[in-house]
Amino acid sequence: MGIVDVKQLTKMYKNNRGIERVTFSIEEGEIFGFIGPNGAGKSTTIRTLLNFIYPTSGSATIFGKDIVKDAKEIRRHVGYLPSEVHYYDDMKVIDLLTYSASFYKVSDRRLKQLAERLDLDIYKKIEDLSFGNRKKVGIVQALLHEPKLLILDEPTGGLDPLMQHTFFELLLEERKKGVTIFFSSHILSEVQKLCDRVAIIKEGKLIQVETIEHLTKNH
Ligand code: ADP
Ligand code: ADP
């Protein structure tokens, strides 16, 4: 059994197909890429796994627990970075992060280490941050409570190449500690750099799951 097991997962919106019969499995300690163009169903898959939206049919487990019934328990051990992060602009970064940390009883030290690592000025107001810096706030939030599984929805948008490099290093360090990473993107080259295996989704359907070596050979 994998860390994430998805079976025939389907989500139909009122007027749109979200995803249809998506099946895949992510092993412990793996960096698993999820790639597809805009509108392919990446966010729908992720938001279903996190129980923000309900599946129409099919099922999935994370850590062997049911995504719908055990959502609360699952979330305690998952770090999630949404594709778009929305914050109260008026707040200072440090206050927002301290607030997030308080839910998990995370030490200030972990918070400051992560911010420093990403070169994030925690004393700025959110409204004064660029898109890339807001993304960093989201990355710190996702990593704060030392989750066993990271689910990152298009995490690199807005990061400059140097910061992307630092971010990838950070992810590789997390993986060394045994963290499993689920990483969605519409950019194949960045997935190739980082991931062990990749699933390709198109128009709501999973069309391929490959190791990176295989993918590179055939495309
Ligand atoms: P991706 O994350 O790969 O860009 P999405 O999962 O956001 O793709 O979207 C997959 C499909 O589901 C698209 O056709 C999109 O328009 C549709 N969709 C996503 N969210 C909603 C929603 N809340 N209501 C209706 N349709 C949606
Ligand atoms: P992303 O794929 O990066 O999440 P989207 O633009 O697809 O970005 O979605 C942004 C938000 O709008 C999400 O909450 C998504 O569920 C919702 N959404 C996307 N497409 C539709 C749609 N056709 N109708 C209603 N809501 C949608």
PDB file of C-alpha atoms and ligand atoms in Angstrom:
ATOM      1  CA  MET A   1       0.000   0.000   0.000  1.00  0.00           C
ATOM      2  CA  GLY A   2       1.258   3.473  -0.875  1.00  0.00           C
ATOM      3  CA  ILE A   3       1.198   6.693   1.134  1.00  0.00           C
ATOM      4  CA  VAL A   4      -1.439   7.919  -1.308  1.00  0.00           C
ATOM      5  CA  ASP A   5      -3.754   5.452  -3.061  1.00  0.00           C
ATOM      6  CA  VAL A   6      -6.263   6.816  -5.529  1.00  0.00           C
ATOM      7  CA  LYS A   7      -8.841   4.503  -7.112  1.00  0.00           C
ATOM      8  CA  GLN A   8     -11.132   5.483  -9.953  1.00  0.00           C
ATOM      9  CA  LEU A   9     -11.542   8.925  -8.461  1.00  0.00           C
ATOM     10  CA  THR A  10     -14.133  11.002 -10.292  1.00  0.00           C
ATOM     11  CA  LYS A  11     -15.312  14.550  -9.674  1.00  0.00           C
ATOM     12  CA  MET A  12     -17.998  16.063 -11.845  1.00  0.00           C
ATOM     13  CA  TYR A  13     -18.836  19.724 -11.361  1.00  0.00           C
ATOM     14  CA  LYS A  14     -22.261  20.983 -12.275  1.00  0.00           C
ATOM     15  CA  ASN A  15     -21.283  21.991 -15.794  1.00  0.00           C
ATOM     16  CA  ASN A  16     -17.736  20.718 -16.091  1.00  0.00           C
ATOM     17  CA  ARG A  17     -15.865  17.467 -15.911  1.00  0.00           C
ATOM     18  CA  GLY A  18     -13.270  17.838 -13.200  1.00  0.00           C
ATOM     19  CA  ILE A  19     -11.567  14.442 -13.217  1.00  0.00           C
ATOM     20  CA  GLU A  20     -12.640  11.012 -14.407  1.00  0.00           C
ATOM     21  CA  ARG A  21     -11.548   7.618 -13.060  1.00  0.00           C
ATOM     22  CA  VAL A  22      -8.161   8.802 -11.899  1.00  0.00           C
ATOM     23  CA  THR A  23      -6.076   5.966 -10.422  1.00  0.00           C
ATOM     24  CA  PHE A  24      -2.527   6.156  -9.087  1.00  0.00           C
ATOM     25  CA  SER A  25      -0.436   5.380  -6.065  1.00  0.00           C
ATOM     26  CA  ILE A  26       2.455   7.248  -4.423  1.00  0.00           C
ATOM     27  CA  GLU A  27       5.100   5.328  -2.474  1.00  0.00           C
ATOM     28  CA  GLU A  28       6.637   6.480   0.772  1.00  0.00           C
ATOM     29  CA  GLY A  29       9.589   8.821   0.266  1.00  0.00           C
ATOM     30  CA  GLU A  30       8.851   9.385  -3.392  1.00  0.00           C
ATOM     31  CA  ILE A  31       8.748  12.719  -5.197  1.00  0.00           C
ATOM     32  CA  PHE A  32       5.775  12.280  -7.465  1.00  0.00           C
ATOM     33  CA  GLY A  33       5.097  14.773 -10.232  1.00  0.00           C
ATOM     34  CA  PHE A  34       1.617  15.536 -11.476  1.00  0.00           C
ATOM     35  CA  ILE A  35       1.725  17.253 -14.798  1.00  0.00           C
ATOM     36  CA  GLY A  36      -0.816  18.607 -17.212  1.00  0.00           C
ATOM     37  CA  PRO A  37      -1.935  21.818 -18.903  1.00  0.00           C
ATOM     38  CA  ASN A  38      -4.213  24.385 -17.249  1.00  0.00           C
ATOM     39  CA  GLY A  39      -7.660  22.969 -16.682  1.00  0.00           C
ATOM     40  CA  ALA A  40      -6.443  19.344 -16.847  1.00  0.00           C
ATOM     41  CA  GLY A  41      -7.710  18.508 -13.358  1.00  0.00           C
ATOM     42  CA  LYS A  42      -4.641  18.863 -11.151  1.00  0.00           C
ATOM     43  CA  SER A  43      -6.225  21.164  -8.587  1.00  0.00           C
ATOM     44  CA  THR A  44      -9.441  19.158  -8.647  1.00  0.00           C
ATOM     45  CA  THR A  45      -7.520  15.991  -7.794  1.00  0.00           C
ATOM     46  CA  ILE A  46      -5.599  17.714  -5.034  1.00  0.00           C
ATOM     47  CA  ARG A  47      -8.607  19.479  -3.547  1.00  0.00           C
ATOM     48  CA  THR A  48     -10.535  16.225  -3.548  1.00  0.00           C
ATOM     49  CA  LEU A  49      -7.687  14.442  -1.778  1.00  0.00           C
ATOM     50  CA  LEU A  50      -7.731  17.149   0.893  1.00  0.00           C
ATOM     51  CA  ASN A  51     -11.520  16.905   1.226  1.00  0.00           C
ATOM     52  CA  PHE A  52     -12.173  20.522   0.216  1.00  0.00           C
ATOM     53  CA  ILE A  53     -14.483  19.085  -2.436  1.00  0.00           C
ATOM     54  CA  TYR A  54     -16.273  15.732  -2.470  1.00  0.00           C
ATOM     55  CA  PRO A  55     -15.674  12.998  -5.006  1.00  0.00           C
ATOM     56  CA  THR A  56     -18.589  12.071  -7.253  1.00  0.00           C
ATOM     57  CA  SER A  57     -17.390   8.475  -7.236  1.00  0.00           C
ATOM     58  CA  GLY A  58     -14.297   6.408  -6.583  1.00  0.00           C
ATOM     59  CA  SER A  59     -12.164   6.536  -3.464  1.00  0.00           C
ATOM     60  CA  ALA A  60      -8.761   7.382  -2.109  1.00  0.00           C
ATOM     61  CA  THR A  61      -6.686   6.846   0.997  1.00  0.00           C
ATOM     62  CA  ILE A  62      -3.778   8.784   2.466  1.00  0.00           C
ATOM     63  CA  PHE A  63      -1.637   6.981   5.074  1.00  0.00           C
ATOM     64  CA  GLY A  64      -4.178   4.177   4.621  1.00  0.00           C
ATOM     65  CA  LYS A  65      -6.993   6.423   5.868  1.00  0.00           C
ATOM     66  CA  ASP A  66     -10.087   7.410   3.945  1.00  0.00           C
ATOM     67  CA  ILE A  67      -9.881  10.942   2.472  1.00  0.00           C
ATOM     68  CA  VAL A  68     -13.491  11.737   3.332  1.00  0.00           C
ATOM     69  CA  LYS A  69     -14.012  10.011   6.668  1.00  0.00           C
ATOM     70  CA  ASP A  70     -10.576  10.676   8.117  1.00  0.00           C
ATOM     71  CA  ALA A  71      -9.879  14.063   6.545  1.00  0.00           C
ATOM     72  CA  LYS A  72      -9.123  15.804   9.801  1.00  0.00           C
ATOM     73  CA  GLU A  73      -6.602  13.254  10.924  1.00  0.00           C
ATOM     74  CA  ILE A  74      -4.961  13.165   7.513  1.00  0.00           C
ATOM     75  CA  ARG A  75      -4.528  16.930   7.376  1.00  0.00           C
ATOM     76  CA  ARG A  76      -2.531  16.958  10.568  1.00  0.00           C
ATOM     77  CA  HIS A  77       0.258  15.178   8.747  1.00  0.00           C
ATOM     78  CA  VAL A  78      -0.066  16.864   5.369  1.00  0.00           C
ATOM     79  CA  GLY A  79       1.513  20.146   4.296  1.00  0.00           C
ATOM     80  CA  TYR A  80      -0.505  21.766   1.523  1.00  0.00           C
ATOM     81  CA  LEU A  81       0.460  24.621  -0.733  1.00  0.00           C
ATOM     82  CA  PRO A  82      -2.540  25.822  -2.768  1.00  0.00           C
ATOM     83  CA  SER A  83      -1.974  27.064  -6.302  1.00  0.00           C
ATOM     84  CA  GLU A  84      -3.182  30.458  -5.236  1.00  0.00           C
ATOM     85  CA  VAL A  85      -2.507  31.776  -1.788  1.00  0.00           C
ATOM     86  CA  HIS A  86      -4.825  34.370  -0.309  1.00  0.00           C
ATOM     87  CA  TYR A  87      -3.954  36.223   2.861  1.00  0.00           C
ATOM     88  CA  TYR A  88      -5.121  39.182   4.871  1.00  0.00           C
ATOM     89  CA  ASP A  89      -2.980  41.883   3.315  1.00  0.00           C
ATOM     90  CA  ASP A  90      -2.887  43.933   6.436  1.00  0.00           C
ATOM     91  CA  MET A  91      -1.001  41.360   8.473  1.00  0.00           C
ATOM     92  CA  LYS A  92       2.709  41.088   8.966  1.00  0.00           C
ATOM     93  CA  VAL A  93       4.252  37.843   7.729  1.00  0.00           C
ATOM     94  CA  ILE A  94       5.542  36.983  11.195  1.00  0.00           C
ATOM     95  CA  ASP A  95       2.075  37.358  12.733  1.00  0.00           C
ATOM     96  CA  LEU A  96       0.464  35.192  10.091  1.00  0.00           C
ATOM     97  CA  LEU A  97       3.095  32.490  10.459  1.00  0.00           C
ATOM     98  CA  THR A  98       3.010  32.603  14.249  1.00  0.00           C
ATOM     99  CA  TYR A  99      -0.742  32.169  14.028  1.00  0.00           C
ATOM    100  CA  SER A 100      -0.346  29.148  11.720  1.00  0.00           C
ATOM    101  CA  ALA A 101       2.352  27.720  13.973  1.00  0.00           C
ATOM    102  CA  SER A 102       0.137  28.010  17.033  1.00  0.00           C
ATOM    103  CA  PHE A 103      -2.254  25.378  15.646  1.00  0.00           C
ATOM    104  CA  TYR A 104       0.491  22.818  15.591  1.00  0.00           C
ATOM    105  CA  LYS A 105       2.509  23.987  18.573  1.00  0.00           C
ATOM    106  CA  VAL A 106       5.470  24.549  16.278  1.00  0.00           C
ATOM    107  CA  SER A 107       8.541  26.268  17.685  1.00  0.00           C
ATOM    108  CA  ASP A 108       9.549  29.765  16.631  1.00  0.00           C
ATOM    109  CA  ARG A 109      12.857  28.277  15.693  1.00  0.00           C
ATOM    110  CA  ARG A 110      11.423  26.112  12.917  1.00  0.00           C
ATOM    111  CA  LEU A 111       9.463  29.083  11.599  1.00  0.00           C
ATOM    112  CA  LYS A 112      12.473  31.374  11.496  1.00  0.00           C
ATOM    113  CA  GLN A 113      14.750  28.716  10.031  1.00  0.00           C
ATOM    114  CA  LEU A 114      12.399  28.139   7.131  1.00  0.00           C
ATOM    115  CA  ALA A 115      11.891  31.857   6.478  1.00  0.00           C
ATOM    116  CA  GLU A 116      15.613  32.468   6.571  1.00  0.00           C
ATOM    117  CA  ARG A 117      16.268  29.560   4.271  1.00  0.00           C
ATOM    118  CA  LEU A 118      13.890  31.049   1.705  1.00  0.00           C
ATOM    119  CA  ASP A 119      15.179  34.565   2.255  1.00  0.00           C
ATOM    120  CA  LEU A 120      11.747  35.764   3.321  1.00  0.00           C
ATOM    121  CA  ASP A 121      11.509  39.026   5.276  1.00  0.00           C
ATOM    122  CA  ILE A 122       9.028  38.133   7.999  1.00  0.00           C
ATOM    123  CA  TYR A 123       8.697  41.687   9.264  1.00  0.00           C
ATOM    124  CA  LYS A 124       7.084  42.931   6.072  1.00  0.00           C
ATOM    125  CA  LYS A 125       3.367  43.334   5.620  1.00  0.00           C
ATOM    126  CA  ILE A 126       1.724  40.829   3.298  1.00  0.00           C
ATOM    127  CA  GLU A 127       0.468  43.656   1.075  1.00  0.00           C
ATOM    128  CA  ASP A 128       4.053  44.680   0.368  1.00  0.00           C
ATOM    129  CA  LEU A 129       5.097  41.241  -0.863  1.00  0.00           C
ATOM    130  CA  SER A 130       5.553  40.256  -4.502  1.00  0.00           C
ATOM    131  CA  PHE A 131       3.722  37.202  -5.864  1.00  0.00           C
ATOM    132  CA  GLY A 132       6.886  35.115  -5.428  1.00  0.00           C
ATOM    133  CA  ASN A 133       7.298  36.214  -1.826  1.00  0.00           C
ATOM    134  CA  ARG A 134       3.672  35.377  -1.064  1.00  0.00           C
ATOM    135  CA  LYS A 135       4.395  31.947  -2.475  1.00  0.00           C
ATOM    136  CA  LYS A 136       7.259  31.646  -0.002  1.00  0.00           C
ATOM    137  CA  VAL A 137       4.868  32.393   2.851  1.00  0.00           C
ATOM    138  CA  GLY A 138       2.752  29.505   1.593  1.00  0.00           C
ATOM    139  CA  ILE A 139       5.783  27.232   1.383  1.00  0.00           C
ATOM    140  CA  VAL A 140       6.751  28.021   4.976  1.00  0.00           C
ATOM    141  CA  GLN A 141       3.171  27.350   6.086  1.00  0.00           C
ATOM    142  CA  ALA A 142       3.144  24.011   4.297  1.00  0.00           C
ATOM    143  CA  LEU A 143       6.399  22.913   5.930  1.00  0.00           C
ATOM    144  CA  LEU A 144       5.918  24.350   9.424  1.00  0.00           C
ATOM    145  CA  HIS A 145       4.508  21.310  11.183  1.00  0.00           C
ATOM    146  CA  GLU A 146       6.971  18.843   9.636  1.00  0.00           C
ATOM    147  CA  PRO A 147       4.341  16.968   7.661  1.00  0.00           C
ATOM    148  CA  LYS A 148       4.886  13.412   6.444  1.00  0.00           C
ATOM    149  CA  LEU A 149       3.371  14.280   3.078  1.00  0.00           C
ATOM    150  CA  LEU A 150       3.696  17.512   1.122  1.00  0.00           C
ATOM    151  CA  ILE A 151       1.068  18.349  -1.471  1.00  0.00           C
ATOM    152  CA  LEU A 152       2.248  21.248  -3.584  1.00  0.00           C
ATOM    153  CA  ASP A 153      -0.048  22.686  -6.240  1.00  0.00           C
ATOM    154  CA  GLU A 154       2.063  24.531  -8.819  1.00  0.00           C
ATOM    155  CA  PRO A 155       4.546  25.640  -6.173  1.00  0.00           C
ATOM    156  CA  THR A 156       7.130  27.341  -8.373  1.00  0.00           C
ATOM    157  CA  GLY A 157       4.962  30.061  -9.955  1.00  0.00           C
ATOM    158  CA  GLY A 158       6.561  33.434  -9.326  1.00  0.00           C
ATOM    159  CA  LEU A 159       9.830  32.082  -7.926  1.00  0.00           C
ATOM    160  CA  ASP A 160      12.949  33.298  -9.691  1.00  0.00           C
ATOM    161  CA  PRO A 161      15.461  30.635 -10.869  1.00  0.00           C
ATOM    162  CA  LEU A 162      17.754  31.051  -7.873  1.00  0.00           C
ATOM    163  CA  MET A 163      14.875  30.753  -5.430  1.00  0.00           C
ATOM    164  CA  GLN A 164      13.528  27.769  -7.322  1.00  0.00           C
ATOM    165  CA  HIS A 165      16.917  26.118  -6.865  1.00  0.00           C
ATOM    166  CA  THR A 166      16.867  26.807  -3.113  1.00  0.00           C
ATOM    167  CA  PHE A 167      13.295  25.553  -2.917  1.00  0.00           C
ATOM    168  CA  PHE A 168      14.172  22.301  -4.717  1.00  0.00           C
ATOM    169  CA  GLU A 169      17.124  21.791  -2.364  1.00  0.00           C
ATOM    170  CA  LEU A 170      14.795  22.250   0.563  1.00  0.00           C
ATOM    171  CA  LEU A 171      12.402  19.663  -0.879  1.00  0.00           C
ATOM    172  CA  LEU A 172      15.242  17.190  -1.414  1.00  0.00           C
ATOM    173  CA  GLU A 173      16.270  17.645   2.228  1.00  0.00           C
ATOM    174  CA  GLU A 174      12.713  16.976   3.343  1.00  0.00           C
ATOM    175  CA  ARG A 175      12.675  13.849   1.222  1.00  0.00           C
ATOM    176  CA  LYS A 176      15.889  12.663   2.879  1.00  0.00           C
ATOM    177  CA  LYS A 177      14.024  12.872   6.172  1.00  0.00           C
ATOM    178  CA  GLY A 178      11.440  10.506   4.696  1.00  0.00           C
ATOM    179  CA  VAL A 179       8.857  13.046   3.578  1.00  0.00           C
ATOM    180  CA  THR A 180       6.764  12.089   0.544  1.00  0.00           C
ATOM    181  CA  ILE A 181       6.140  14.847  -1.985  1.00  0.00           C
ATOM    182  CA  PHE A 182       3.292  15.277  -4.453  1.00  0.00           C
ATOM    183  CA  PHE A 183       4.159  18.073  -6.833  1.00  0.00           C
ATOM    184  CA  SER A 184       1.867  19.450  -9.521  1.00  0.00           C
ATOM    185  CA  SER A 185       3.095  21.541 -12.414  1.00  0.00           C
ATOM    186  CA  HIS A 186       2.424  22.393 -16.028  1.00  0.00           C
ATOM    187  CA  ILE A 187       6.160  22.643 -16.740  1.00  0.00           C
ATOM    188  CA  LEU A 188       7.708  19.306 -17.716  1.00  0.00           C
ATOM    189  CA  SER A 189      11.339  20.399 -17.297  1.00  0.00           C
ATOM    190  CA  GLU A 190      10.937  21.287 -13.637  1.00  0.00           C
ATOM    191  CA  VAL A 191       9.224  17.999 -12.917  1.00  0.00           C
ATOM    192  CA  GLN A 192      12.063  16.179 -14.686  1.00  0.00           C
ATOM    193  CA  LYS A 193      14.596  17.922 -12.463  1.00  0.00           C
ATOM    194  CA  LEU A 194      12.967  16.883  -9.223  1.00  0.00           C
ATOM    195  CA  CYS A 195      10.637  13.930  -9.478  1.00  0.00           C
ATOM    196  CA  ASP A 196      11.131  10.165  -9.380  1.00  0.00           C
ATOM    197  CA  ARG A 197       7.918   9.400 -11.217  1.00  0.00           C
ATOM    198  CA  VAL A 198       5.376  11.502 -12.996  1.00  0.00           C
ATOM    199  CA  ALA A 199       1.698  11.144 -13.804  1.00  0.00           C
ATOM    200  CA  ILE A 200       0.359  12.978 -16.815  1.00  0.00           C
ATOM    201  CA  ILE A 201      -3.212  14.248 -16.698  1.00  0.00           C
ATOM    202  CA  LYS A 202      -5.151  15.633 -19.619  1.00  0.00           C
ATOM    203  CA  GLU A 203      -8.791  16.667 -19.849  1.00  0.00           C
ATOM    204  CA  GLY A 204      -9.514  15.077 -16.495  1.00  0.00           C
ATOM    205  CA  LYS A 205      -7.986  11.694 -17.328  1.00  0.00           C
ATOM    206  CA  LEU A 206      -4.702  10.194 -16.280  1.00  0.00           C
ATOM    207  CA  ILE A 207      -2.958   9.190 -19.475  1.00  0.00           C
ATOM    208  CA  GLN A 208       0.398   7.931 -18.228  1.00  0.00           C
ATOM    209  CA  VAL A 209       2.399   7.181 -15.097  1.00  0.00           C
ATOM    210  CA  GLU A 210       6.118   6.857 -15.810  1.00  0.00           C
ATOM    211  CA  THR A 211       9.510   6.974 -14.198  1.00  0.00           C
ATOM    212  CA  ILE A 212      11.492  10.022 -15.249  1.00  0.00           C
ATOM    213  CA  GLU A 213      14.017   7.891 -17.198  1.00  0.00           C
ATOM    214  CA  HIS A 214      11.200   6.371 -19.186  1.00  0.00           C
ATOM    215  CA  LEU A 215       9.579   9.690 -19.847  1.00  0.00           C
ATOM    216  CA  THR A 216      12.817  11.254 -21.050  1.00  0.00           C
ATOM    217  CA  LYS A 217      13.412   8.322 -23.416  1.00  0.00           C
ATOM    218  CA  ASN A 218      10.005   8.443 -25.010  1.00  0.00           C
ATOM    219  CA  HIS A 219       9.479  12.170 -25.490  1.00  0.00           C
TER     220      HIS A 219
HETATM  221  P1  ADP B   1      -5.810  22.408 -13.232  1.00  0.00           P
HETATM  222  O1  ADP B   1      -5.569  22.484 -11.775  1.00  0.00           O
HETATM  223  O2  ADP B   1      -5.100  21.278 -13.908  1.00  0.00           O
HETATM  224  O3  ADP B   1      -5.568  23.713 -13.925  1.00  0.00           O
HETATM  225  P2  ADP B   1      -8.595  22.231 -12.478  1.00  0.00           P
HETATM  226  O4  ADP B   1      -8.669  21.044 -11.603  1.00  0.00           O
HETATM  227  O5  ADP B   1      -8.571  23.573 -11.831  1.00  0.00           O
HETATM  228  O6  ADP B   1      -7.356  22.073 -13.461  1.00  0.00           O
HETATM  229  O7  ADP B   1      -9.793  22.199 -13.489  1.00  0.00           O
HETATM  230  C1  ADP B   1     -10.239  21.011 -14.155  1.00  0.00           C
HETATM  231  C2  ADP B   1     -11.560  21.303 -14.838  1.00  0.00           C
HETATM  232  O8  ADP B   1     -12.564  21.493 -13.842  1.00  0.00           O
HETATM  233  C3  ADP B   1     -11.553  22.567 -15.681  1.00  0.00           C
HETATM  234  O9  ADP B   1     -12.389  22.336 -16.791  1.00  0.00           O
HETATM  235  C4  ADP B   1     -12.149  23.612 -14.761  1.00  0.00           C
HETATM  236  O10 ADP B   1     -12.766  24.641 -15.471  1.00  0.00           O
HETATM  237  C5  ADP B   1     -13.145  22.786 -13.972  1.00  0.00           C
HETATM  238  N1  ADP B   1     -13.363  23.330 -12.610  1.00  0.00           N
HETATM  239  C6  ADP B   1     -12.438  23.488 -11.652  1.00  0.00           C
HETATM  240  N2  ADP B   1     -12.979  23.977 -10.523  1.00  0.00           N
HETATM  241  C7  ADP B   1     -14.302  24.128 -10.790  1.00  0.00           C
HETATM  242  C8  ADP B   1     -15.414  24.573 -10.035  1.00  0.00           C
HETATM  243  N3  ADP B   1     -15.286  24.986  -8.772  1.00  0.00           N
HETATM  244  N4  ADP B   1     -16.620  24.584 -10.634  1.00  0.00           N
HETATM  245  C9  ADP B   1     -16.775  24.168 -11.897  1.00  0.00           C
HETATM  246  N5  ADP B   1     -15.770  23.722 -12.670  1.00  0.00           N
HETATM  247  C10 ADP B   1     -14.551  23.696 -12.130  1.00  0.00           C
HETATM  248  P1  ADP B   2      -5.882  26.560 -10.489  1.00  0.00           P
HETATM  249  O1  ADP B   2      -6.005  25.460 -11.478  1.00  0.00           O
HETATM  250  O2  ADP B   2      -4.503  27.142 -10.452  1.00  0.00           O
HETATM  251  O3  ADP B   2      -6.466  26.259  -9.155  1.00  0.00           O
HETATM  252  P2  ADP B   2      -8.098  27.870 -11.641  1.00  0.00           P
HETATM  253  O4  ADP B   2      -8.202  29.191 -12.326  1.00  0.00           O
HETATM  254  O5  ADP B   2      -8.379  26.620 -12.410  1.00  0.00           O
HETATM  255  O6  ADP B   2      -6.660  27.817 -11.009  1.00  0.00           O
HETATM  256  O7  ADP B   2      -9.052  27.871 -10.364  1.00  0.00           O
HETATM  257  C1  ADP B   2      -9.110  28.913  -9.468  1.00  0.00           C
HETATM  258  C2  ADP B   2     -10.341  28.690  -8.614  1.00  0.00           C
HETATM  259  O8  ADP B   2     -11.514  28.779  -9.412  1.00  0.00           O
HETATM  260  C3  ADP B   2     -10.360  27.299  -7.999  1.00  0.00           C
HETATM  261  O9  ADP B   2     -10.946  27.372  -6.727  1.00  0.00           O
HETATM  262  C4  ADP B   2     -11.223  26.496  -8.963  1.00  0.00           C
HETATM  263  O10 ADP B   2     -11.864  25.429  -8.315  1.00  0.00           O
HETATM  264  C5  ADP B   2     -12.212  27.542  -9.426  1.00  0.00           C
HETATM  265  N1  ADP B   2     -12.648  27.297 -10.820  1.00  0.00           N
HETATM  266  C6  ADP B   2     -11.868  26.945 -11.855  1.00  0.00           C
HETATM  267  N2  ADP B   2     -12.583  26.789 -12.973  1.00  0.00           N
HETATM  268  C7  ADP B   2     -13.858  27.060 -12.630  1.00  0.00           C
HETATM  269  C8  ADP B   2     -15.089  27.066 -13.341  1.00  0.00           C
HETATM  270  N3  ADP B   2     -15.167  26.750 -14.633  1.00  0.00           N
HETATM  271  N4  ADP B   2     -16.209  27.420 -12.660  1.00  0.00           N
HETATM  272  C9  ADP B   2     -16.144  27.730 -11.383  1.00  0.00           C
HETATM  273  N5  ADP B   2     -15.025  27.740 -10.651  1.00  0.00           N
HETATM  274  C10 ADP B   2     -13.893  27.399 -11.261  1.00  0.00           C
END
